[in-house]
Structure formats: structure tokens, C-alpha cells
mmCIF file of C-alpha atoms in Angstrom:
data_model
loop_
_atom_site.group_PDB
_atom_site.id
_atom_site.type_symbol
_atom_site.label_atom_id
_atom_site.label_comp_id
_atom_site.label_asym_id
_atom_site.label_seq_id
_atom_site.Cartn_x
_atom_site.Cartn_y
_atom_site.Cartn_z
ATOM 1 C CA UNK A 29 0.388 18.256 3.164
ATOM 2 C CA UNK A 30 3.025 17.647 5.407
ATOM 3 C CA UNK A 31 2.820 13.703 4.643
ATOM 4 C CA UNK A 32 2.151 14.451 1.127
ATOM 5 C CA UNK A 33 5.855 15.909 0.945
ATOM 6 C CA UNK A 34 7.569 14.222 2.975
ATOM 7 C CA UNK A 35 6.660 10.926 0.731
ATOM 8 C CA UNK A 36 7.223 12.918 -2.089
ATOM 9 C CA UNK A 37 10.521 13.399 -1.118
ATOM 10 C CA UNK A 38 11.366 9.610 -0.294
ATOM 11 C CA UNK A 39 10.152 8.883 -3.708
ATOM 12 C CA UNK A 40 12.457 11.564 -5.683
ATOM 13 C CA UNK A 41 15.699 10.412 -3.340
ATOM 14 C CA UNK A 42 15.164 6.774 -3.932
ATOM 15 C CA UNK A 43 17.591 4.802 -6.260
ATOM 16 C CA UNK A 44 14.664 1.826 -6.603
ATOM 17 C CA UNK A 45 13.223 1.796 -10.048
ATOM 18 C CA UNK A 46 9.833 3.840 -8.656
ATOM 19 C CA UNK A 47 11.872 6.808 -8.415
ATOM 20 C CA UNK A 48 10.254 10.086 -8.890
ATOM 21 C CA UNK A 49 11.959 12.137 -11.371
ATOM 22 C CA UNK A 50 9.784 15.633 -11.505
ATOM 23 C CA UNK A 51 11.188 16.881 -14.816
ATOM 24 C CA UNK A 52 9.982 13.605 -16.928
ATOM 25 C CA UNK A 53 6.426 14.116 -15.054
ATOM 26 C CA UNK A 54 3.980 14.182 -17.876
ATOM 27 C CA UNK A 55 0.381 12.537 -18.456
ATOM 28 C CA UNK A 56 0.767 9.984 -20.686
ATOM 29 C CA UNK A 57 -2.715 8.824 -22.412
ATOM 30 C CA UNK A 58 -2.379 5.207 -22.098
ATOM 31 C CA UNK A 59 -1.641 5.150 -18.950
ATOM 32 C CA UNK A 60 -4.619 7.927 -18.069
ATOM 33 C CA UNK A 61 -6.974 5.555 -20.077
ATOM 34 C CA UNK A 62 -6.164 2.817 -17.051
ATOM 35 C CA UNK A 63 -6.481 4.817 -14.249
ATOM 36 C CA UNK A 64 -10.014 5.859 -15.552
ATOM 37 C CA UNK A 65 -10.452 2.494 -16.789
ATOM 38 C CA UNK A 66 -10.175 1.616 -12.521
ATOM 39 C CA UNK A 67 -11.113 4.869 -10.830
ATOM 40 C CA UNK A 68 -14.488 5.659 -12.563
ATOM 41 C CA UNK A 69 -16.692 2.313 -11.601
ATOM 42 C CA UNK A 70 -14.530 3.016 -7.904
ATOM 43 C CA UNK A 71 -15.791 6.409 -7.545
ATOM 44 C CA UNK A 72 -19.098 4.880 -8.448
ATOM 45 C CA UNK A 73 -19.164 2.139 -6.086
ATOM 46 C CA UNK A 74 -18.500 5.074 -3.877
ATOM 47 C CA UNK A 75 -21.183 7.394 -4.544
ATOM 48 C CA UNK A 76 -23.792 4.124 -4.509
ATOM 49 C CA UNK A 77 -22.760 3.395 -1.020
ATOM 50 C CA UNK A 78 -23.139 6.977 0.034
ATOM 51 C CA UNK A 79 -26.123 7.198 -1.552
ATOM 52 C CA UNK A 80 -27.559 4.259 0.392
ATOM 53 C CA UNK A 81 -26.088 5.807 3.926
ATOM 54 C CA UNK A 82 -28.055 8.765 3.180
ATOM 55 C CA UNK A 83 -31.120 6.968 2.573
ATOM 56 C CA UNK A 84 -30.435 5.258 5.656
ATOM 57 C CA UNK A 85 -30.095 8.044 8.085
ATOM 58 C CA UNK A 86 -33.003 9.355 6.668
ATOM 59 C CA UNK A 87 -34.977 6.476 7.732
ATOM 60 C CA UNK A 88 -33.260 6.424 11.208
ATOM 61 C CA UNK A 89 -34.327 9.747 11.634
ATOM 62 C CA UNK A 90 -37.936 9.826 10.811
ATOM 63 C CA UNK A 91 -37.747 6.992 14.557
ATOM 64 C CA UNK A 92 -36.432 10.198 16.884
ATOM 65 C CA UNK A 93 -33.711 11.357 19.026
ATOM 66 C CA UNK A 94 -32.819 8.078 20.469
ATOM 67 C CA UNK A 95 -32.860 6.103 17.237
ATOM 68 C CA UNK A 96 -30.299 8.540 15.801
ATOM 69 C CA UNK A 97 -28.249 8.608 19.044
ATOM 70 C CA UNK A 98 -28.006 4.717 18.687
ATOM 71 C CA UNK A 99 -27.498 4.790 15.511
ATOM 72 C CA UNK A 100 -24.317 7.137 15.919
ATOM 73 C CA UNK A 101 -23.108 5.088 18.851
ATOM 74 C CA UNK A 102 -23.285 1.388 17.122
ATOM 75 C CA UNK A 103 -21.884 3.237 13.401
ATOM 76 C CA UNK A 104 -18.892 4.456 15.405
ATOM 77 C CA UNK A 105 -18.453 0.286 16.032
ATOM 78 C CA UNK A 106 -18.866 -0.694 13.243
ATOM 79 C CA UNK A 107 -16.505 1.727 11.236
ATOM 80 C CA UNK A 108 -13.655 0.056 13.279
ATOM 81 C CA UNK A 109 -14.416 -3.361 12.197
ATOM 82 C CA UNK A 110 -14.869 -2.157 8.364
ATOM 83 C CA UNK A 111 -11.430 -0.850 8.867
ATOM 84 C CA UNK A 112 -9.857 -3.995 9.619
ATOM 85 C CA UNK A 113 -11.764 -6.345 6.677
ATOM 86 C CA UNK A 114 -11.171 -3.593 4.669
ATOM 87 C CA UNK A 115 -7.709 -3.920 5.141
ATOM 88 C CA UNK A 116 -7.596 -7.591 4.395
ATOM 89 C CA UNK A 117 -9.545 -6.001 0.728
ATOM 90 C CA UNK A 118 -6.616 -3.824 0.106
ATOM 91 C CA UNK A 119 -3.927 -6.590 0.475
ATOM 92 C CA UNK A 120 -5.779 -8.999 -1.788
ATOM 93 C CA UNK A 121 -6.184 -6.499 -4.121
ATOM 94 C CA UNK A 122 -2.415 -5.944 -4.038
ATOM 95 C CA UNK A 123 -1.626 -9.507 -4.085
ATOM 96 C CA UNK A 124 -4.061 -10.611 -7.015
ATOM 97 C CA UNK A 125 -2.614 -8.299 -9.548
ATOM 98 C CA UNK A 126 0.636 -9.025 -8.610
ATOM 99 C CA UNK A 127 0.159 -12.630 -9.427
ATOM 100 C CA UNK A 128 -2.178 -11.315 -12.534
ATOM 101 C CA UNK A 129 1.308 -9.569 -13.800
ATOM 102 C CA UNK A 130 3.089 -12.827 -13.818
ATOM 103 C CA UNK A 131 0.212 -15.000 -15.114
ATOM 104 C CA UNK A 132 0.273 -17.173 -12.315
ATOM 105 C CA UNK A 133 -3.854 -17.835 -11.742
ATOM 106 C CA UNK A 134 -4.007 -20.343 -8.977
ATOM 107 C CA UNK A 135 -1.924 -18.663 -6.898
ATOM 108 C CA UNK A 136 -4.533 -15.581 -7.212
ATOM 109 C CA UNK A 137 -7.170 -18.313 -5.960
ATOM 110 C CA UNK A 138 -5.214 -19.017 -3.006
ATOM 111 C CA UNK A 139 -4.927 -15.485 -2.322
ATOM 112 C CA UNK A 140 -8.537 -14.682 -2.212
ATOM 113 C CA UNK A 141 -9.304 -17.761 -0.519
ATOM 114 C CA UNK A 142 -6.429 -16.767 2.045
ATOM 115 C CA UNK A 143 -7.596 -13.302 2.305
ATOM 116 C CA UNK A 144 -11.113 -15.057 2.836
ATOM 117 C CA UNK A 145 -10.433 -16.646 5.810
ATOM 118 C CA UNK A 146 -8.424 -14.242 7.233
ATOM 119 C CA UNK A 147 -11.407 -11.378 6.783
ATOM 120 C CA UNK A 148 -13.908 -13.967 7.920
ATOM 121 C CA UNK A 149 -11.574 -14.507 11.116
ATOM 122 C CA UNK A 150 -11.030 -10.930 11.765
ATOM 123 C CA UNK A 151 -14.421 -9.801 11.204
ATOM 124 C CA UNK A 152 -16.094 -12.908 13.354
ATOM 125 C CA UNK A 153 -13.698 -11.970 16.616
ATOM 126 C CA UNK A 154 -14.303 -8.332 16.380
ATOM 127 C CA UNK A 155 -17.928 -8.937 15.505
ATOM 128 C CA UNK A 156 -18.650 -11.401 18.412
ATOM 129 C CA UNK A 157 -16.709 -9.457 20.300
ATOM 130 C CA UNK A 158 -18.011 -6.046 19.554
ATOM 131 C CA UNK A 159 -21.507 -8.076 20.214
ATOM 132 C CA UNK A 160 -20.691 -9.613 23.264
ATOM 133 C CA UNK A 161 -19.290 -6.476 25.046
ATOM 134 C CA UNK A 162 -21.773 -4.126 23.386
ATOM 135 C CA UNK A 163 -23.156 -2.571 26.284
ATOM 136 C CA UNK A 164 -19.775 -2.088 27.772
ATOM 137 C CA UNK A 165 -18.510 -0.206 24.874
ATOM 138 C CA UNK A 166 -21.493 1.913 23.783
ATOM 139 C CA UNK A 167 -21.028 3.224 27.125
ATOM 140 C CA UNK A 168 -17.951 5.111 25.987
ATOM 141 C CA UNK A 169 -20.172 7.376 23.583
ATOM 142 C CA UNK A 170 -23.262 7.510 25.635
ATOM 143 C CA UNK A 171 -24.659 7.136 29.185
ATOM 144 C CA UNK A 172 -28.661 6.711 28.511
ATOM 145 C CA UNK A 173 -29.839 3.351 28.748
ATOM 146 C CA UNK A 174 -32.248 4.146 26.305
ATOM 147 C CA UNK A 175 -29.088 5.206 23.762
ATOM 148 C CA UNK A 176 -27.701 2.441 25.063
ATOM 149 C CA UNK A 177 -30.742 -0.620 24.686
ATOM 150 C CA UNK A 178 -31.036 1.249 20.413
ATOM 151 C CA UNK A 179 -27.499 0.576 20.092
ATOM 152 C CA UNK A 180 -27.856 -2.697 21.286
ATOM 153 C CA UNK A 181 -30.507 -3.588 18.814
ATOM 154 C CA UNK A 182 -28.629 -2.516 15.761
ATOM 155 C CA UNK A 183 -25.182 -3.898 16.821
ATOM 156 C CA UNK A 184 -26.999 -7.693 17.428
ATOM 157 C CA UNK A 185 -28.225 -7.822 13.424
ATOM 158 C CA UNK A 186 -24.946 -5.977 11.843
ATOM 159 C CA UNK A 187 -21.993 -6.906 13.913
ATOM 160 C CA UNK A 188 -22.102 -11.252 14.356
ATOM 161 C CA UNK A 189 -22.560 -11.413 10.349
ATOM 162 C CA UNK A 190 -20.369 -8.682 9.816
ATOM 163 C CA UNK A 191 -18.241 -11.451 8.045
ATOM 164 C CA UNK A 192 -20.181 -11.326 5.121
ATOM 165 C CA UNK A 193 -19.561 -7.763 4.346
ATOM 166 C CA UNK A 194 -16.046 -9.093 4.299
ATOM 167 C CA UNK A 195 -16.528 -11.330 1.695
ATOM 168 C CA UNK A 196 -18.498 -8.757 -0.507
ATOM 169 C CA UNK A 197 -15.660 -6.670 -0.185
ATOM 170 C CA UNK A 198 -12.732 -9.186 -1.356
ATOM 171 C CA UNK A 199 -14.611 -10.551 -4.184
ATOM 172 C CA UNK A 200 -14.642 -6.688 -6.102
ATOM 173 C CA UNK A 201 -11.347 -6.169 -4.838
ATOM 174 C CA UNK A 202 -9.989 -9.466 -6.274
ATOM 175 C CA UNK A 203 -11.926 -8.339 -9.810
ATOM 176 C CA UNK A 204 -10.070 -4.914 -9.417
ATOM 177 C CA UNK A 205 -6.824 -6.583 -9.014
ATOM 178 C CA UNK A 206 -7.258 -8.505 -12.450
ATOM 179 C CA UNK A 207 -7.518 -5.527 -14.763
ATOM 180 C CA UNK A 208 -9.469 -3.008 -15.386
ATOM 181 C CA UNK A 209 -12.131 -4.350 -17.270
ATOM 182 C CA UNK A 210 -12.833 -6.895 -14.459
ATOM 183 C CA UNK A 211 -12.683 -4.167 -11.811
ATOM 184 C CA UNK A 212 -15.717 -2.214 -13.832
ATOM 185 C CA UNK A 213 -17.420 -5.116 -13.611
ATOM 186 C CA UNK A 214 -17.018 -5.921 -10.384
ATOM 187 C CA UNK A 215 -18.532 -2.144 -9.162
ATOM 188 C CA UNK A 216 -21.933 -3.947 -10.571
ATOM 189 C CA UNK A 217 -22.017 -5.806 -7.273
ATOM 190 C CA UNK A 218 -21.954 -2.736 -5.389
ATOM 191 C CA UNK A 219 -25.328 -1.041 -7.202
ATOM 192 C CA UNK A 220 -27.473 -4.048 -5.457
ATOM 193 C CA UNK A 221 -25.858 -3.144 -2.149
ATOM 194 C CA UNK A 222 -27.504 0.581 -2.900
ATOM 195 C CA UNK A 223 -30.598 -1.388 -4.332
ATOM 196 C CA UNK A 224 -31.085 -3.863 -1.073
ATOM 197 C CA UNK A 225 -30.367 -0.184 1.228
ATOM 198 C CA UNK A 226 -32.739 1.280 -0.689
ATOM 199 C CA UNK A 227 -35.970 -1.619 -0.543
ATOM 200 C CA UNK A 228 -34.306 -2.094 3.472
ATOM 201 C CA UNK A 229 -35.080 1.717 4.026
ATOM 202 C CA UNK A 230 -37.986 2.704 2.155
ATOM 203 C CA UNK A 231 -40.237 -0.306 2.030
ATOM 204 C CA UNK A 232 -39.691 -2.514 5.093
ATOM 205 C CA UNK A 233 -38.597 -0.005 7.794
ATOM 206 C CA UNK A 234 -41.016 3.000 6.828
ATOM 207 C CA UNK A 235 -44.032 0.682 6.610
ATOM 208 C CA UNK A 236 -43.177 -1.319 9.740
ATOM 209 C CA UNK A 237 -41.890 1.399 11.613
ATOM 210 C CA UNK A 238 -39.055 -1.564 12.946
ATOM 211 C CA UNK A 239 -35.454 -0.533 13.062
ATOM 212 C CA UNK A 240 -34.940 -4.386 12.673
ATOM 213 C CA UNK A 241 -36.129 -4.477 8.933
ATOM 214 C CA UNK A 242 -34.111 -1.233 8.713
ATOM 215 C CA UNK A 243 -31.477 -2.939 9.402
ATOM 216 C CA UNK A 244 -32.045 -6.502 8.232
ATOM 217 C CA UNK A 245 -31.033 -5.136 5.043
ATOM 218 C CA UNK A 246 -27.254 -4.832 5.289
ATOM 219 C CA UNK A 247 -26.553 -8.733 5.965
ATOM 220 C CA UNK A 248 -29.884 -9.277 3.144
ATOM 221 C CA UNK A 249 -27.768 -7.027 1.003
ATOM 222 C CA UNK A 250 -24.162 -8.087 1.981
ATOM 223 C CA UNK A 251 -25.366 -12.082 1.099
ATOM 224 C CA UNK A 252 -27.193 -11.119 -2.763
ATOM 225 C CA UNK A 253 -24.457 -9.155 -3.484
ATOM 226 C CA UNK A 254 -22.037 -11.615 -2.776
ATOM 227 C CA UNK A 255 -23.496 -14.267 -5.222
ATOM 228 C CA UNK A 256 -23.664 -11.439 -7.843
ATOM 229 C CA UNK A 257 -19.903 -10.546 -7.070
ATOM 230 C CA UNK A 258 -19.194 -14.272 -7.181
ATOM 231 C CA UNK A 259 -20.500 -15.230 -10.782
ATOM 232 C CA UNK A 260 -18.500 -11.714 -11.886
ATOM 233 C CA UNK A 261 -15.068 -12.950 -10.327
ATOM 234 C CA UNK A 262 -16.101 -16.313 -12.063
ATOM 235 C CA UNK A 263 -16.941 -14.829 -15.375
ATOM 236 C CA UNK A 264 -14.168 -12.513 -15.843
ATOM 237 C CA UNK A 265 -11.448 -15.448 -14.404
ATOM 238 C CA UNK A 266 -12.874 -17.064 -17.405
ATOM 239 C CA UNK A 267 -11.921 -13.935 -19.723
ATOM 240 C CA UNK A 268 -8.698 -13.694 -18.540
ATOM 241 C CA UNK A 269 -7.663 -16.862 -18.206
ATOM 242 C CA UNK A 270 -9.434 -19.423 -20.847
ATOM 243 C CA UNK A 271 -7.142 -22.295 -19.782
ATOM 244 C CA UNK A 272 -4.892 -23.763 -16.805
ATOM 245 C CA UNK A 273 -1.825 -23.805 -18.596
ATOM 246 C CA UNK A 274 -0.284 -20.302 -17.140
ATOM 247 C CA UNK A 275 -0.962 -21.778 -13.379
ATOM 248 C CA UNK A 276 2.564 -22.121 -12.191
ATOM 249 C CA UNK A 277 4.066 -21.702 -8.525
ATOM 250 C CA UNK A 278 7.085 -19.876 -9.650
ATOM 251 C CA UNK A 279 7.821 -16.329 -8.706
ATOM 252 C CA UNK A 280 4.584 -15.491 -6.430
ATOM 253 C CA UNK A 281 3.539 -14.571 -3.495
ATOM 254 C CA UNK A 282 1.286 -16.701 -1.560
ATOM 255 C CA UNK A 283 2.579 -16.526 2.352
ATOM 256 C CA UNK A 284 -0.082 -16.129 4.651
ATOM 257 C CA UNK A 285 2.186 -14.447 6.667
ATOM 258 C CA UNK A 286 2.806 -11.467 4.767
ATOM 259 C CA UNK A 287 -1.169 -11.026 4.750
ATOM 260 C CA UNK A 288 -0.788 -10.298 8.065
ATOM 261 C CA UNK A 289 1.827 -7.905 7.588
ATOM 262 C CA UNK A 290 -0.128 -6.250 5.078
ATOM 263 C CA UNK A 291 -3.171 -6.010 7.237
ATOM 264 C CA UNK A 292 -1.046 -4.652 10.302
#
């Protein structure tokens, strides 16, 4: 709340031409119509994914105490290095539809590509990393060797691939960032992430009783739905852009330092 205001009031003070002025505050229906247009197939790339987790702890579960201790221990890991590719998501989506605004289309292909190796880069140190020290740092959350040897397990199929969920990240971002009839599309990738969970979770792991087809899934899932994201970016590129002529350098952004300023 505290943050809420104190932005609030930065906003209503500035003299920039985002200035908040609370007595023309209304809902305007074309505007509404966009945000729904973006938020809807967001929430439900949302709910899909939480869907899927749920499925997923299920099935960790039904393996015992240790299994979910693990489990808990090598998630906690892996939320950091979502956190950081995720980052590199949010500044390509920024970047793409500010290029989108001034039709400037391969400088929104450098900027995924950019943001591509950049997630890749981030996302292969902290994976290798989080990989190579793995028994060092699941020792912060538990002391049983056990724990400990689960973690282990799960950390060596998620975390060195972990790139990949990077990439299946940008490519629905980039699709949000061109409008929002690409970003509904886009959200399509995101039901064969819950679909892949879903096979992952109740047909491999529950019949083999293995927490590595449990977990086999996520890089299986993170690689289909990256071809499926891919032919959407393609498709909808297309839509938007029919021909080359609107390509120009002009007035874009397309620094690769200021990616890194964005994902500090």
C-alpha cells in the first residue's frame, strides 16, 4: 500500500506527459477492450501453469516425505533462476512493442534475438552453476542427505536446460509485445506446457514410479512448446507485417546495453 502511494504520488507530481491527473480518471471502452484484449489469454497462461504445478506436487507427493522435501529444496532454486530469464521476458516485451509503435520490424528481430542470447547466457551460468554447486546450496534449506541426494536428482534434469524455458518464455512475450491479437495467440503455447505437465505427471511418473520421468517433462515440455511458440511469432509477424518496407533503423532502440539495465 505504502508503495502503491508513494508511486501514485510520483505519477500525479510529474510534469512528463504520463502524468496522473485523478479528476480526468475515467474507464474509457476502447482502451478497456485492449487491456482485456492482453490480460485475459495472460491470466490464462497463468491459471494453465498453476494448474500443471498442482498436478505436479500431487505426483511428488504420492513418492513420500523426502520426495516432497526435495522437491521444496530444488523449487526454491529454481524460482531464482526463473526470476532472472524472466526478467530478460519483461524487457523484450517492453522493447518489441516499442519498436511495434514505430513500425520498425527488424529491429524487433534483433531484440528477441538479443534478449535470446542474453536469457540463454543468464540461464546457462546460473543453471550450471546452480548444478554444479547443488549440494552446497541445498544445504542451506536442508541437512538430510537423503533431502539432499532428491534434490540433487531433480536439480540435474531441470537446472543445465533451464535455457530452454528461457526461450519459451521470450517467444510469448515477443507475441505480447506486438498487439493484442498476437499476445492471445501466443498464450496457445502455454496450454501444451499444462498438456506435457500433465502426460509428465500422470502417465510416465505414476506408472514408473521415477521422479526422473516426473520430471523429464519440463525440458520435454519447455522444447514442444517452443516450436509451437515459434510458428505463432512467425505467423502473426506475417499478419502484422506483410512486407519489409517499414524495416528502418531510425528512432529505435536496439542497445544491448540497456537490456542489461533493464534486466538489473
Amino acid at each position: 500500500m505504502i508503495s502503491c502511494i508513494l508511486v501514485l504520488r510520483c505519477l500525479h507530481k510529474s510534469e512528463g506527459s504520463y502524468q496522473i491527473r485523478f479528476s480526468r480518471l475515467t474507464i474509457k471502452g476502447v482502451y478497456l477492450k485492449r487491456i482485456f484484449q492482453v490480460g485475459i489469454p495472460a491470466g490464462i497462461q497463468s491459471t494453465v501453469i498453476n494448474f500443471s504445478n498442482a498436478l505436479l506436487q500431487s505426483s511428488v507427493n504420492s513418492f513420500g516425505s523426502t520426495a516432497m522435501a526435495g522437491y521444496t529444496a530444488a523449487n526454491n532454486i529454481l524460482s531464482f533462476l526463473y526470476v532472472s530469464v524472466n526478467a530478460v521476458t519483461q524487457a523484450c516485451m517492453s522493447f518489441t512493442s516499442q519498436n511495434y509503435s514505430v513500425g520498425k520490424q527488424k529491429r524487433m528481430d534483433r531484440v528477441l534475438l538479443d534478449c535470446m542470447v542474453l536469457s540463454a547466457g543468464v540461464a546457462g551460468v546460473l543453471g550450471v552453476g546452480a548444478y554444479v554447486f547443488g549440494s552446497q546450496i541445498l544445504k542451506i534449506y536442508t541437512s538430510e542427505p537423503d533431502v539432499i541426494q532428491c534434490g540433487l536428482e531433480i536439480l540435474a534434469i531441470t537446472t543445465v536446460p533451464y535455457f530452454l524455458c528461457g526461450i519459451m518464455d521470450l517467444l510469448p512475450g515477443a507475441l505480447r509485445g506486438m498487439g493484442p491479437f498476437c499476445g492471445a495467440d501466443g498464450v496457445i503455447g502455454y496450454w501444451n506446457r499444462g498438456d506435457q505437465d500433465f502426460v509428465g505427471v500422470c502417465v510416465f511418473a505414476r506408472s514408473t514410479g521415477s521422479l526422473y520421468f516426473l520430471f523429464i517433462s519440463y525440458p520435454g515440455s519447455w522444447i514442444v512448446t517452443i516450436a509451437i511458440a515459434g510458428g505463432m511469432f512467425y505467423i502473426c509477424k506475417k499478419a502484422v507485417y506483410p512486407s519489409a518496407e517499414n524495416s528502418g533503423d531510425a528512432g529505435s532502440i536496439d542497445s544491448l546495453s540497456e537490456f542489461y539495465f533493464i534486466w538489473r
